[in-house]
Structure formats: C-alpha cells, structure tokens
Short mmCIF file of C-alpha atoms in Angstrom, two decimals:
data_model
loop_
_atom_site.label_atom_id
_atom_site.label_comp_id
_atom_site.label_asym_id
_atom_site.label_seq_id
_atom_site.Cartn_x
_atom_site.Cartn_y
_atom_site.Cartn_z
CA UNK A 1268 -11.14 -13.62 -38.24
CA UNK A 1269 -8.86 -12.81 -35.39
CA UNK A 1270 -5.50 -15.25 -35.30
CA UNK A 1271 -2.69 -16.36 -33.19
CA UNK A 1272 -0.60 -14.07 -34.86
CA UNK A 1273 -2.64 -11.15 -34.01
CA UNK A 1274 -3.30 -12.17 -30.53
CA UNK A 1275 0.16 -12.28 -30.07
CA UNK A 1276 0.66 -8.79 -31.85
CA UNK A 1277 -1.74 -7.41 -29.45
CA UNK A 1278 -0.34 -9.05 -26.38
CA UNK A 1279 -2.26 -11.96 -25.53
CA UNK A 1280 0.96 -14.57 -24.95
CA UNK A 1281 2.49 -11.42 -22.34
CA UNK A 1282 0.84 -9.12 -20.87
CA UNK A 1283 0.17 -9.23 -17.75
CA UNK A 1284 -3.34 -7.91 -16.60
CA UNK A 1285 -5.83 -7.43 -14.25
CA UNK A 1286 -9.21 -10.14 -13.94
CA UNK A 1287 -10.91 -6.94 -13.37
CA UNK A 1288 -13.31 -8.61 -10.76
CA UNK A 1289 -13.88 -4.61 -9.76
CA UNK A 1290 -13.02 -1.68 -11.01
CA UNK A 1291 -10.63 0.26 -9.67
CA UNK A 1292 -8.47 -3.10 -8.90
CA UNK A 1293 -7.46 -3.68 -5.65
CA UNK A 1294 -3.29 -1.83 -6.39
CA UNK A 1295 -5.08 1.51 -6.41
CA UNK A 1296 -6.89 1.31 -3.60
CA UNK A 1297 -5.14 3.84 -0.93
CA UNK A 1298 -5.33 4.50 3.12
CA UNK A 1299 -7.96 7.54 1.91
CA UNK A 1300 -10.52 4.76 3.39
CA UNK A 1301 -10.63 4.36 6.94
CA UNK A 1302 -13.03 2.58 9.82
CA UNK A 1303 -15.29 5.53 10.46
CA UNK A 1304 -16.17 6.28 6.44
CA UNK A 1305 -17.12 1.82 6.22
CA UNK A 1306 -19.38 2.31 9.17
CA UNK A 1307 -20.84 5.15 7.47
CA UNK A 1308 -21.16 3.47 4.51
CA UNK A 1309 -22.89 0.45 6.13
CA UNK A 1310 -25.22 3.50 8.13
CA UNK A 1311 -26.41 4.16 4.74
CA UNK A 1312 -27.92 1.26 3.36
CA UNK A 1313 -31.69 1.29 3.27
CA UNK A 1314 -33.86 -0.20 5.63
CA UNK A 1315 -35.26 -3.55 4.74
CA UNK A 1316 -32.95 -3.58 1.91
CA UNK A 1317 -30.36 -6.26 1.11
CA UNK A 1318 -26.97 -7.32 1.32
CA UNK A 1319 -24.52 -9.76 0.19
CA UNK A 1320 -21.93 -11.10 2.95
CA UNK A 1321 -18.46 -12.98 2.55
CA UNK A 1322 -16.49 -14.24 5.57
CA UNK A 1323 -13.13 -15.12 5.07
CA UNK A 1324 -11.34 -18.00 7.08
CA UNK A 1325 -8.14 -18.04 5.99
CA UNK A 1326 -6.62 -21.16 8.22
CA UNK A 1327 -5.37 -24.27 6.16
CA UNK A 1328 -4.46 -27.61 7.50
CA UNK A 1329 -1.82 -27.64 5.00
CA UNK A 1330 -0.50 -25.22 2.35
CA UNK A 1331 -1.27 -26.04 -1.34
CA UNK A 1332 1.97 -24.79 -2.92
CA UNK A 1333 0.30 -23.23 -6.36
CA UNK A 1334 -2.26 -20.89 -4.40
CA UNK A 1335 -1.56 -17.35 -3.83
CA UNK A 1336 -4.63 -16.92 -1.91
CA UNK A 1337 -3.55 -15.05 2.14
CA UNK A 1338 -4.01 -17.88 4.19
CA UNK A 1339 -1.71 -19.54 7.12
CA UNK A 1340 -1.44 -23.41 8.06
CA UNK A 1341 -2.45 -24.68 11.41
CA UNK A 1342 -2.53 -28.11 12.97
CA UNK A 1343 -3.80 -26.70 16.34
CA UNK A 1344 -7.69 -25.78 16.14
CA UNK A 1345 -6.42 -22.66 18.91
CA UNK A 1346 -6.08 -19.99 16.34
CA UNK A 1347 -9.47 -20.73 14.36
CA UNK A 1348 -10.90 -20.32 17.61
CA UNK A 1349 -10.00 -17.06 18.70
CA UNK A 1350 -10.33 -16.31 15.15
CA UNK A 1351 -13.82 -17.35 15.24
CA UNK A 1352 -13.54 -14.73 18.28
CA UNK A 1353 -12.82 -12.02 16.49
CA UNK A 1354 -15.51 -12.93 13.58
CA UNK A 1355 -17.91 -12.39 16.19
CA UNK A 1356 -16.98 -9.49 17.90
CA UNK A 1357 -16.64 -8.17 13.95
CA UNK A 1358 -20.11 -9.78 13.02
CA UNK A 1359 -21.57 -7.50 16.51
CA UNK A 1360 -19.98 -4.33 15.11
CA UNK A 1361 -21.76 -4.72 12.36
CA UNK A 1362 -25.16 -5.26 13.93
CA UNK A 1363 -24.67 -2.23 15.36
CA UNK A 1364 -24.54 -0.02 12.35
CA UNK A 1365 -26.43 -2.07 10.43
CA UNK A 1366 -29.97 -0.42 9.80
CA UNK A 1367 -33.11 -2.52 10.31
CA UNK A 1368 -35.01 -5.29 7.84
CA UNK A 1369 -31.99 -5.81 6.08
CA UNK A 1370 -31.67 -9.21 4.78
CA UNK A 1371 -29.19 -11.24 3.17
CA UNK A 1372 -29.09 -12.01 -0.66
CA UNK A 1373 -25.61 -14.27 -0.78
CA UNK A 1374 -24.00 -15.49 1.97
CA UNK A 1375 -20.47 -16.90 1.26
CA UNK A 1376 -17.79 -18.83 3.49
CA UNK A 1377 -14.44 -18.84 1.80
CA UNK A 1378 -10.55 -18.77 2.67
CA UNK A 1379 -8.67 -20.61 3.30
CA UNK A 1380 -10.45 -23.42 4.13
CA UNK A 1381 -13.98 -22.45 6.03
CA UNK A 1382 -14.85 -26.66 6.82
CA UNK A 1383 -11.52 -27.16 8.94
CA UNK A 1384 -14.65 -25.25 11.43
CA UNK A 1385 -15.93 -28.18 13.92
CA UNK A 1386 -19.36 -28.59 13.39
CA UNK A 1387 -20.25 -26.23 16.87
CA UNK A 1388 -17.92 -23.56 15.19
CA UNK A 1389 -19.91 -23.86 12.18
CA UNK A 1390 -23.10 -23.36 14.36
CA UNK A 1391 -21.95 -20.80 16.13
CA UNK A 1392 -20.41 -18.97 13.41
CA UNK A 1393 -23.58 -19.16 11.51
CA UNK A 1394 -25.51 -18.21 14.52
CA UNK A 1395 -23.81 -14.95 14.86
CA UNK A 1396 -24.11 -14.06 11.18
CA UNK A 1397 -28.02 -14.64 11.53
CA UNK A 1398 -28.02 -12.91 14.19
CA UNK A 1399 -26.84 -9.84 11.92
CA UNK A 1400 -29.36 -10.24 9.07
CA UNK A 1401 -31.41 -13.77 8.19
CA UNK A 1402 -31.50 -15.24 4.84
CA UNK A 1403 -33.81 -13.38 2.05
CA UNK A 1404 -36.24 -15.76 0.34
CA UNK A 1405 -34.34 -16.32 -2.41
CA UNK A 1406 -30.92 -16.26 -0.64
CA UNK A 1407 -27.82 -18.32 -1.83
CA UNK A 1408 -25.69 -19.51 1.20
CA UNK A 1409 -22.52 -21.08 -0.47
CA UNK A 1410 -19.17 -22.42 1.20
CA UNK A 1411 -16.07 -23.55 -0.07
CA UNK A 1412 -15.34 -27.11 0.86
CA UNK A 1413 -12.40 -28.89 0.27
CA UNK A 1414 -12.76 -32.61 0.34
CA UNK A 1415 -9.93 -33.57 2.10
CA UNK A 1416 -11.61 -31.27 5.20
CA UNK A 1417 -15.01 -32.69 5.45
CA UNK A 1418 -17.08 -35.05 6.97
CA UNK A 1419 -20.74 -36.17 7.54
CA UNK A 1420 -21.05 -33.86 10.89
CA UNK A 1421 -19.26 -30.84 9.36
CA UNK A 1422 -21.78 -30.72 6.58
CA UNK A 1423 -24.77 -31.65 8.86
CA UNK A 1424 -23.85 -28.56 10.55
CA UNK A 1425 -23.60 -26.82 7.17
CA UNK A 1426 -27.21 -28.70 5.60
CA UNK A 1427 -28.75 -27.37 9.10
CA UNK A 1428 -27.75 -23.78 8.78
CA UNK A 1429 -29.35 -23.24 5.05
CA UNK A 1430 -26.47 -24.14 2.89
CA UNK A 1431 -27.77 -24.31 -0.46
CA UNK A 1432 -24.76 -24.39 -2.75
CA UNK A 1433 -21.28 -25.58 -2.43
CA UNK A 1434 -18.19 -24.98 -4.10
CA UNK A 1435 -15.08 -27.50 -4.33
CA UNK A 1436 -12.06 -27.05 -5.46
CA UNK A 1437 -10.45 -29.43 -8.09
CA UNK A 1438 -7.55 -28.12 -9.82
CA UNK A 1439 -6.53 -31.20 -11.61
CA UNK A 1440 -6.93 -35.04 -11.03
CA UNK A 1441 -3.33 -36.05 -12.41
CA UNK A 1442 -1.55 -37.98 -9.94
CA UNK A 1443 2.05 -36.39 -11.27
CA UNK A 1444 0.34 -32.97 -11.02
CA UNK A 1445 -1.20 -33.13 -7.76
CA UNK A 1446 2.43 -33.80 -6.42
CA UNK A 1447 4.08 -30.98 -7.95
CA UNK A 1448 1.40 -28.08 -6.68
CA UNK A 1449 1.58 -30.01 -3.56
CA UNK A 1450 -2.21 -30.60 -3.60
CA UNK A 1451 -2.99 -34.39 -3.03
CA UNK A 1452 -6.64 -34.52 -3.59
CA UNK A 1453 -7.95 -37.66 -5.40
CA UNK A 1454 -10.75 -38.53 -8.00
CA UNK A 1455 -12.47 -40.87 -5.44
CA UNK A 1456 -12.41 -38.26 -2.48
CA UNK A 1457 -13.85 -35.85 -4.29
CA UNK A 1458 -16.65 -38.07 -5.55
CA UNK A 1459 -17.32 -39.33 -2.01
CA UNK A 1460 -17.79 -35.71 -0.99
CA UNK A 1461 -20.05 -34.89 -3.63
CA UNK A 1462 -22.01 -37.48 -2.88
CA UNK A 1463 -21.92 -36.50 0.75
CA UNK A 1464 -23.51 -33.05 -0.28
CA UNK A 1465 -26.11 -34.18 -2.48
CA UNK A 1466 -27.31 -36.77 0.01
CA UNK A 1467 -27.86 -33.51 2.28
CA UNK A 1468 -29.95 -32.25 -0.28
CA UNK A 1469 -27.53 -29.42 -1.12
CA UNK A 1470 -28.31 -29.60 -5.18
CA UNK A 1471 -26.46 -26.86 -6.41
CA UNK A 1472 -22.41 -27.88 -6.80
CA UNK A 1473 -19.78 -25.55 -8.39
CA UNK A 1474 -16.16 -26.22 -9.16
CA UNK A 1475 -12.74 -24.81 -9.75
CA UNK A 1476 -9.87 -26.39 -12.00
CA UNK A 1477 -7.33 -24.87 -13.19
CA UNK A 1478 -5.22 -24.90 -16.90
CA UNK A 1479 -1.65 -23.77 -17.00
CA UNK A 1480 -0.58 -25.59 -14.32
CA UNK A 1481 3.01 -27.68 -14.54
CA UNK A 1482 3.11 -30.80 -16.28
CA UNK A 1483 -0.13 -29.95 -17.64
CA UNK A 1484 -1.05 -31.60 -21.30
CA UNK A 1485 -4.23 -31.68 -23.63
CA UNK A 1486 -4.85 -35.45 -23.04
CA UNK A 1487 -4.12 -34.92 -18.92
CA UNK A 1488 -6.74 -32.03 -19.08
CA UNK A 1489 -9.01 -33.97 -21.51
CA UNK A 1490 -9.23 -36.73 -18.71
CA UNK A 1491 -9.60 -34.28 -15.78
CA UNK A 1492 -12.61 -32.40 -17.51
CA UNK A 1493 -13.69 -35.92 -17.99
CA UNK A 1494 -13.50 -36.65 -14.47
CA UNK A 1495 -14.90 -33.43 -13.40
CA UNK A 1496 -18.14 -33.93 -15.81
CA UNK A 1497 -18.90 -37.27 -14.49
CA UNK A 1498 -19.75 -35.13 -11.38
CA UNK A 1499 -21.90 -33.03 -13.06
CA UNK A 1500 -21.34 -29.96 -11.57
CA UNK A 1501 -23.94 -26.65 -12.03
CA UNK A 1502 -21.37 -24.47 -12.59
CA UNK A 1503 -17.47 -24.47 -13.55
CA UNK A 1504 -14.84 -21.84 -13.08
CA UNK A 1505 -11.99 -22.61 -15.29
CA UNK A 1506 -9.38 -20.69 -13.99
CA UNK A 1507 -5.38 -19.84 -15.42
CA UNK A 1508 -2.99 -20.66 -12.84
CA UNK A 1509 -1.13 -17.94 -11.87
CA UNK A 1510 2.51 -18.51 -11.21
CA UNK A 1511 3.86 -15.56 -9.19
CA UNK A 1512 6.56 -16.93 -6.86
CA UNK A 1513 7.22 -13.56 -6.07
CA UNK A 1514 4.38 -12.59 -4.05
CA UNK A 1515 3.00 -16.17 -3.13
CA UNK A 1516 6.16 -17.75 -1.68
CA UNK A 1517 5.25 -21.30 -1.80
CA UNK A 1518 4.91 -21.24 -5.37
CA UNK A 1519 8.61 -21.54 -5.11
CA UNK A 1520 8.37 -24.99 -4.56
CA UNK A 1521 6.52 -25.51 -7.95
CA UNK A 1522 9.47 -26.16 -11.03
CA UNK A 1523 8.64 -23.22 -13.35
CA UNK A 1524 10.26 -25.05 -16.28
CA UNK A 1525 8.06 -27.71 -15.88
CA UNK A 1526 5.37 -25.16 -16.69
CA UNK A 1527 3.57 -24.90 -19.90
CA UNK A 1528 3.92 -21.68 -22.80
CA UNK A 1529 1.24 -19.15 -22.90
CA UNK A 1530 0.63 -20.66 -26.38
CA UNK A 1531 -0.06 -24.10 -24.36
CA UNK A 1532 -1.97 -22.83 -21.69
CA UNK A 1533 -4.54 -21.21 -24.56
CA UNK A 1534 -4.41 -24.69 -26.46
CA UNK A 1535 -5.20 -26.30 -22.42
CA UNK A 1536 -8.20 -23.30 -21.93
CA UNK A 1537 -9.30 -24.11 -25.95
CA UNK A 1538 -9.84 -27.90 -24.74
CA UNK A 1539 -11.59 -28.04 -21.58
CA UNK A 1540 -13.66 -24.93 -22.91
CA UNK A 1541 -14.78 -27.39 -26.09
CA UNK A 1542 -15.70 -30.43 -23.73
CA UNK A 1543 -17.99 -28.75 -21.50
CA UNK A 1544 -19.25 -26.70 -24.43
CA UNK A 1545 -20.06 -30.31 -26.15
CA UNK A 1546 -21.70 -31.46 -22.80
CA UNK A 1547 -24.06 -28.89 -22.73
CA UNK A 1548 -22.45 -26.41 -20.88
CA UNK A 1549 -23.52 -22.26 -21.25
CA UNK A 1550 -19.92 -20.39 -21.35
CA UNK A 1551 -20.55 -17.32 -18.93
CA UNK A 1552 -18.14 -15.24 -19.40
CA UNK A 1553 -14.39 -15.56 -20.08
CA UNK A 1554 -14.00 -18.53 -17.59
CA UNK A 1555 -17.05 -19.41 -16.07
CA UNK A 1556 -19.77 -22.51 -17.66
CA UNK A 1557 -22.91 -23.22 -16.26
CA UNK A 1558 -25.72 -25.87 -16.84
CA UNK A 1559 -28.83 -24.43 -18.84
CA UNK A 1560 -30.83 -24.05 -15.51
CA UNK A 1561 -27.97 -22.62 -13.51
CA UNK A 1562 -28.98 -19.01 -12.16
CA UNK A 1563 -25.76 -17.84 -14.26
CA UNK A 1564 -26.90 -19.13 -17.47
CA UNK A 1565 -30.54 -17.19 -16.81
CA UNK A 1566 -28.80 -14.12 -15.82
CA UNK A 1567 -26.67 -14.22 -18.80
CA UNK A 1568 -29.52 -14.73 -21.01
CA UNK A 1569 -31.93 -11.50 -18.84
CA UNK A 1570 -28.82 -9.48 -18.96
CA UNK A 1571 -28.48 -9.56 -15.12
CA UNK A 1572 -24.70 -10.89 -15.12
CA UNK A 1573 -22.77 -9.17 -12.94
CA UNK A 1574 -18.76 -9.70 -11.81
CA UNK A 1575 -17.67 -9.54 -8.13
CA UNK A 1576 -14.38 -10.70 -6.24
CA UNK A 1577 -15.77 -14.49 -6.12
CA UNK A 1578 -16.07 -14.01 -10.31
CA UNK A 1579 -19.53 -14.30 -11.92
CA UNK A 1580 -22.45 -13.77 -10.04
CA UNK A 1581 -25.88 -13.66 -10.51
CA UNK A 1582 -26.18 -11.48 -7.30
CA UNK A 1583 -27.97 -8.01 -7.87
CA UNK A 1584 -27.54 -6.48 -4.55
CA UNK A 1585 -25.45 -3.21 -4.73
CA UNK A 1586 -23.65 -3.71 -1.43
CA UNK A 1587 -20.79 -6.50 -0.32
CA UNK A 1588 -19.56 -6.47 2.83
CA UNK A 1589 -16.38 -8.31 4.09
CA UNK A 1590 -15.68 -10.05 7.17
CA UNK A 1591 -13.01 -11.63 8.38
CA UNK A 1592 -8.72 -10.12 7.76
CA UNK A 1593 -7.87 -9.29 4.73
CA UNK A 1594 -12.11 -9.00 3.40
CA UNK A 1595 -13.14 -6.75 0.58
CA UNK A 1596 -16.50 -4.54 1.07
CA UNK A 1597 -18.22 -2.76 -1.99
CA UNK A 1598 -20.75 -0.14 -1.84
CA UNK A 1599 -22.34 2.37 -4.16
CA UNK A 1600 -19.86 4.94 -2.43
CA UNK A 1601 -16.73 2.91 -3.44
CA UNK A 1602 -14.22 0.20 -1.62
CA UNK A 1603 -13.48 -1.20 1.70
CA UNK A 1604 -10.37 -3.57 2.62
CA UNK A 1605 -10.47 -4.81 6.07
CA UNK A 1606 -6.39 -5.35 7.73
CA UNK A 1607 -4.56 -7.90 5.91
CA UNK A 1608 -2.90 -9.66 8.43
CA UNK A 1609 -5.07 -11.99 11.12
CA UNK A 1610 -3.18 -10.16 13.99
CA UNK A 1611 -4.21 -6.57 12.64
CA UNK A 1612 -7.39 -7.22 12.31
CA UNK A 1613 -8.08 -9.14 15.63
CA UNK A 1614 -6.12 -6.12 17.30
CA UNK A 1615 -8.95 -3.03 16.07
CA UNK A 1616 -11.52 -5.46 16.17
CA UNK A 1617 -10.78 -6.13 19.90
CA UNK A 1618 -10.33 -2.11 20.52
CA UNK A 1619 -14.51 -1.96 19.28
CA UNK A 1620 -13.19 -0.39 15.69
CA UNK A 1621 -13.55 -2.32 12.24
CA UNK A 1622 -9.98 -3.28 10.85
CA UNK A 1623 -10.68 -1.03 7.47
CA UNK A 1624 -7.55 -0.29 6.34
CA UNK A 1625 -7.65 1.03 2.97
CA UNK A 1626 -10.10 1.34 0.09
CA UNK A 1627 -11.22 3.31 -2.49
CA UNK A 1628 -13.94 6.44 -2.99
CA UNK A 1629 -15.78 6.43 -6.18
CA UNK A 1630 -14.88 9.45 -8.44
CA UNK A 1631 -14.48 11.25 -11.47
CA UNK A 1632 -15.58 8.05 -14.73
CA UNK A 1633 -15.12 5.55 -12.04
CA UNK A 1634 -18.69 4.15 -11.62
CA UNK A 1635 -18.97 4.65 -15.85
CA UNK A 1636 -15.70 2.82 -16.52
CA UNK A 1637 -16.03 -0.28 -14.30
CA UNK A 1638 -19.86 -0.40 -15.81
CA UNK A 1639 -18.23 -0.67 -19.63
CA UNK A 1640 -15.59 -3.29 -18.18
CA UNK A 1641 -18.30 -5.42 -16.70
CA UNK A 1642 -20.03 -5.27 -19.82
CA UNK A 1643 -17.43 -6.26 -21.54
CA UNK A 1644 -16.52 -9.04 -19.13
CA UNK A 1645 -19.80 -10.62 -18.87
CA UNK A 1646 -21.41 -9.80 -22.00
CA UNK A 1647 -18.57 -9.05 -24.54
CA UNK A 1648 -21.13 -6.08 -25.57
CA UNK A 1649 -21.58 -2.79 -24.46
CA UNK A 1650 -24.89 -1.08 -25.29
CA UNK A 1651 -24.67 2.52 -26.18
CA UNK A 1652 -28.00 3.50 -24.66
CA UNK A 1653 -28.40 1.56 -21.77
CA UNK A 1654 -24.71 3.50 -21.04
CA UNK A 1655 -25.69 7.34 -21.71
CA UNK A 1656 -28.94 6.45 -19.84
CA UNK A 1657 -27.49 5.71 -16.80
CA UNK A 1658 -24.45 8.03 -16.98
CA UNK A 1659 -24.12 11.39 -17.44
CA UNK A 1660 -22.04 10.90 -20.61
CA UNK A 1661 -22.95 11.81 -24.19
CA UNK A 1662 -22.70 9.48 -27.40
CA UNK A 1663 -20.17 11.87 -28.65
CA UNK A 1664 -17.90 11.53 -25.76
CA UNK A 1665 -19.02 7.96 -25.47
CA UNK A 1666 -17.93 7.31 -28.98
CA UNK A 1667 -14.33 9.20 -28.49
CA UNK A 1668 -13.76 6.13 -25.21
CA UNK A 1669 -14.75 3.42 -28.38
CA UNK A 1670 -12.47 5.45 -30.93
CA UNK A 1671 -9.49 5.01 -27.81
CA UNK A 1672 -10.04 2.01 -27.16
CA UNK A 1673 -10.52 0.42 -30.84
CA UNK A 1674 -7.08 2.17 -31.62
CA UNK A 1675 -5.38 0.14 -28.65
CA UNK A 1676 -6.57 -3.01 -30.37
CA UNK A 1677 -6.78 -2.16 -33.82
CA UNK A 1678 -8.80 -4.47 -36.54
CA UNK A 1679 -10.39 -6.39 -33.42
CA UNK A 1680 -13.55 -4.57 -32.45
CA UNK A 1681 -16.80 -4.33 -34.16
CA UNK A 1682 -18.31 -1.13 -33.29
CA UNK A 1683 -21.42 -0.17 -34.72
CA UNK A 1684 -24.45 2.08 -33.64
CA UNK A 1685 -25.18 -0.32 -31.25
CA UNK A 1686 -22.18 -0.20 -29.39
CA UNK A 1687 -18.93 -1.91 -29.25
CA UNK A 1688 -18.83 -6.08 -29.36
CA UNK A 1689 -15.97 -8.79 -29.29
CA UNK A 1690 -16.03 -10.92 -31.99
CA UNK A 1691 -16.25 -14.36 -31.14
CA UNK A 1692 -12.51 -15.38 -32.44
CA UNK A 1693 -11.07 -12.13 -30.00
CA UNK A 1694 -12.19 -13.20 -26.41
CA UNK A 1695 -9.23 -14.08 -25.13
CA UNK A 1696 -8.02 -10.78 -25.98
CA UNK A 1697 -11.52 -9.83 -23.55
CA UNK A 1698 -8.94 -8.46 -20.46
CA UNK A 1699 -6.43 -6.63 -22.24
CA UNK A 1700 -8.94 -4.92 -24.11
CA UNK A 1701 -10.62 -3.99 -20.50
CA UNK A 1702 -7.35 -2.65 -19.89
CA UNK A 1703 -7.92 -0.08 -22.14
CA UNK A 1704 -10.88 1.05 -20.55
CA UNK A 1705 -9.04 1.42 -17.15
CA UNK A 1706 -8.04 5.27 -16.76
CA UNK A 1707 -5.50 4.53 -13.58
CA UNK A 1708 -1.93 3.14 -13.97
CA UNK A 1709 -1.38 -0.26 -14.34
CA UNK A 1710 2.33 -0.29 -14.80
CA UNK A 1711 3.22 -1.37 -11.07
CA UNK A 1712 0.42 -3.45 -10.41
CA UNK A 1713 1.99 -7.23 -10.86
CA UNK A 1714 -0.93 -8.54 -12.76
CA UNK A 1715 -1.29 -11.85 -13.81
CA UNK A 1716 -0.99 -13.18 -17.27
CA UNK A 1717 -3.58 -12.12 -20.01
CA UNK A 1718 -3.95 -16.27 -21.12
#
C-alpha cells in the first residue's frame, strides 16, 4: 500500500509536471516546423480516409480570472467577424491540400467561447467546414458552450448543423467561489441550458469542474458534485486548477492565500472522485468519469482509449488538424502549432500561407515513448507485447526503460512479465511517473502541479 508519506517522498505535493496530453509536450516543440512541411503533411493523408478537426475561437465576452486558456475579451461582435474571416480563408487552404473522400471523425468548437457566434456565424462557419470534409457516419460534432452565452437560436443553429454532444463548463457552484475566479455562473443557468440542449435532442452532455480552486472545501465540493450529478452528465472532466499568475495574468486577481494545500486539493480530487464513483460513474483515466454507456467507458473497457489535447478521447483517427490562432495539428509525422497571436495568424492566412509556426518532427523513441505514456495515462498498464510488436524495440531493452523508470519511483510499480502496472493506491503519482518516461528536458518547462 502506497501512502501520503510516500507520495510526498516521491513528489506528489510539488512537482510540477506535464498532463502529457501528447508527447513531446508542447515546450519542446521548435520553429523546425514550418507552413510548407503542415501542407505536406495534410498532402499525405489517404484518400477517403479520416480526420479529426478542432477550431479554436478564442473571443470571450468577459475574462474568467482563473483560466489560463489564450483568449481576448470583446464586447464588439467586429473582431469575431473578421475572425470568422480568417477561419474561412484558413478552412479554403485546407480544401486545397486536402486529398479527396476524406471525412470527418470529431469535429470540435472550442476557445474561448465558440457560442458568443450569432446563429448565421454559426451557419456559416459550419458551412465552410463542411464544405472541407462532411461528417463520417459515426462522427462526434461537439462544442463548448458556456451558459451564460447561449440561447434558443444559437443552439438551433448548432442542433441544425449536426451537433451531437456538448460540453459546459462548471467549475464550481459556490456563490463565494464564483466571485473570487471572477466566474459568475449559477446553478439555475446552467440547468436551464441543459435543458435547452436536451430539448434539441443533443443527448450526449459533458462537463468540466474544477478542485483546487480558492476557498474551496470538502463540504463546498460535496454540494457542487451534488449539483453537477443532478444534471446527469455522460461524461465529467475533473480537472486541478492551475494557479500560474505568471503566465495567465488575470490569475493575479485570484488571492493565492486563499488557495488550498496540495494535501487539500488531493483530499478535494479524493471526494468528488468517491461521489461520482458511488453514482455509477466509470473513472477513465486520471481525471475523466463517464456513464457505463458513454463511448469512453466502452473504449476503456476494448482498449481503444486514447489521450489528445481536449483529454480523453475515444477518437481513433491518427490525424488532428487545428484551425483557428494558436491551434495544435497532430499527424503520424509529428506536430503542428498554428501562430499564437489572432493578428499573426490572420496576417499569413491573408498572404494564402497557413500560420504554422512551430512544431515538432517525430524522431529517435518518440512515437515509442508517447505510446508507453498513453498507456500509462489511460490504462495505468503497459503491455509488453502489444509494445515490441509495434516498435522496433526488444524486451531486453524494453525491460532496461521499466528497470529506469521503477528506480525513479522506487517500491511503487508492479512489474511483472506482463508489463509494468500502477497499483491502485499510486495513481496520483500516474504523471510524475510519465515523467520518467519523457527522454527531453523538463526543467524549464513551467508545468503545472502533479495534484
């Protein structure tokens, strides 16, 4: 039996660590990556084969103070619409190099805030992107809605152009809470607007809350989980808050003594992971639940789980691709990060280039050591065979990457002729010992907090 004591030992309550949703992590990726290798890439997908797609919108009506996410406030719909431009023109591009019959197998809006689109931006937005590639039969088209930016057109619009899943954003229901991460989002407006979605016919709902946050207690998240179940979401990220004033500036604004201990925040994670364990919930992952029917909870149980930049996914398709500033592509050749800022990106985009700006080729262990960390992140397992059958790696030298590791965390790991497993009692330990997996250096990266 792992305990506190030797999750502290090993780091748990300070280290600061990557989420690992891909492998390398974002700090490594260099200006090696530029627009003409991404179009190639996207020239060599397979006909009739499939894609996922994200768009990013990152415009806000107002700033939540706790996120960290690259967004911008507007109270003027001007710049979303010569964003929504530039989303086109980039959406066009892609046509272009985009080989034919390929179809898409996720289709996600996020930011930002994607429904502060009128309801002809959202037709004309979706218009353009089906213009690209149409929805695969069994396509997931999901959008993150925030309830204080949505009404019955807006998700007319949405019901219309295939949305099947939606995701809201909840962080907490405390009243005292909501005022200190300046995000002022009631119980009964986020009821109304899952109501809203389900009257559409959208069934599938996910959520986000978030522990760790300031002024944060057992029995306040006890009666936010509460709250939260009587909504009965399909599937729940439960996400750390991550206070890092000095990147995300607004977090400034948020009273850092008012925050709780990493000891806390594990006793906050311990109790919202028990109550939606005791309603039923499958726990996918190190933060994700699902309901028993959720495509999540199947994938976990058929060993399809995979982990991408929105988290868990039950998405198999090999490629990503990124629209919108700031956007993330993946392919089976490596990494592509479109311009952060919204004026960068508009600029190329406008000169007929994409925005890529930086990225990352695969090379050397790369596609073997962000297979073992994905292993580990969904499954808690990695399977010696199913890894020297797909990489050109023997058990030997598969064995000396176990011995490494297991000596990083010592009397944590059971490894066996199986492979390598995480006790139950260890998980929260599941990133650090990722970390040890990770062959590039992390000491420069400004990770967030292991807990």
């Amino acid at each position: 039996m792992v305990t506190q004591s030797q999750l502290a030992k090993l780091g748990l309550f300070d280290a600061k660590v990557p989420r690992y949703t891909s492998y390398p992590t974002a700090p490594q990726f260099s200006n090696d990556v530029g627009p003409d290798l991404y179009a190639g890439w996207i020239q060599q997908i397979p006909e009739d084969g499939t894609v996922s797609l994200y768009v990013h919108v990152p415009f806000c009506r107002r700033l939540c103070w706790f996120c960290a996410c690259r967004t911008q406030g507007t109270q003027s719909d001007a710049p979303v619409v010569a964003y929504l431009e530039t989303l086109k023109a980039e959406l066009a591009l892609l046509k272009q190099h985009l080989p034919r019959g390929v179809t898409l197998s996720r289709l996600h809006w996020g930011g930002g805030t994607p429904t502060l689109l009128n309801p002809d931006m959202i037709r004309d937005l979706s218009s353009a992107i089906f213009d690209v590639a149409p929805l695969g039969p069994e396509a997931e088209f999901s959008v993150e809605i925030d309830p204080n930016e949505i009404d019955a057109a807006r998700l007319d619009a949405l019901a219309a152009a295939g949305l099947n899943r939606a995701s809201i954003g909840v962080q907490d229901f405390d009243d005292e809470i909501q005022q200190t991460i300046g995000r002022i989002q009631g119980y009964d407006i986020t009821r109304d607007a899952v109501e809203m979605i389900r009257d559409r016919g959208i069934v599938s709902l996910n959520a986000d809350i978030l522990f760790g946050l300031p002024h944060q207690t057992q029995a306040r998240m006890t009666e936010s989980v509460q709250k939260l179940l009587s909504l009965s979401p399909d599937r729940v990220a439960l996400y750390g808050y991550a206070h890092v004033p000095w990147m995300a500036k607004r977090q400034q604004l948020i009273p850092s003594d008012a925050l709780p201990t990493p000891q806390e925040r594990l006793a906050l994670f311990e109790t919202a992971r028990k109550l939606f364990l005791w309603d039923g919930y499958a726990e996918i992952g190190i933060d994700h639940f699902s309901t028993q029917r959720d495509g999540l909870t199947l994938a976990q149980k058929a060993g399809r789980l995979r982990r991408n930049f929105q988290g868990y996914t039950d998405d198999t398709s090999d490629v990503l691709i990124g629209v919108g500033a700031s956007s993330i592509s993946r392919f089976p050749q490596g990494f592509a990060q479109n311009a952060a800022a919204t004026s960068a990106h508009t600029g190329k985009i406008r000169e007929g280039r994409f925005s890529t700006s930086r990225g990352h080729r695969f090379q050397g262990q790369d596609k073997l050591r962000a297979r073992l960390i994905e292993a580990l992140m969904c499954d808690f397992h990695i399977d010696r065979d199913e890894i020297t059958s797909r990489f050109a790696i023997t058990q030997h030298e598969l064995g000396e990457i176990f011995d490494t590791v297991d000596r990083a965390v010592p009397g944590v790991l059971s490894i066996t002729r199986d492979g390598l497993m995480i006790p139950p009692a260890a998980r929260p330990l599941t990133r650090i010992i990722a970390r040890a997996f990770d062959a590039y250096d992390l000491s420069n990266a400004g990770h967030s907090s292991a807990i």
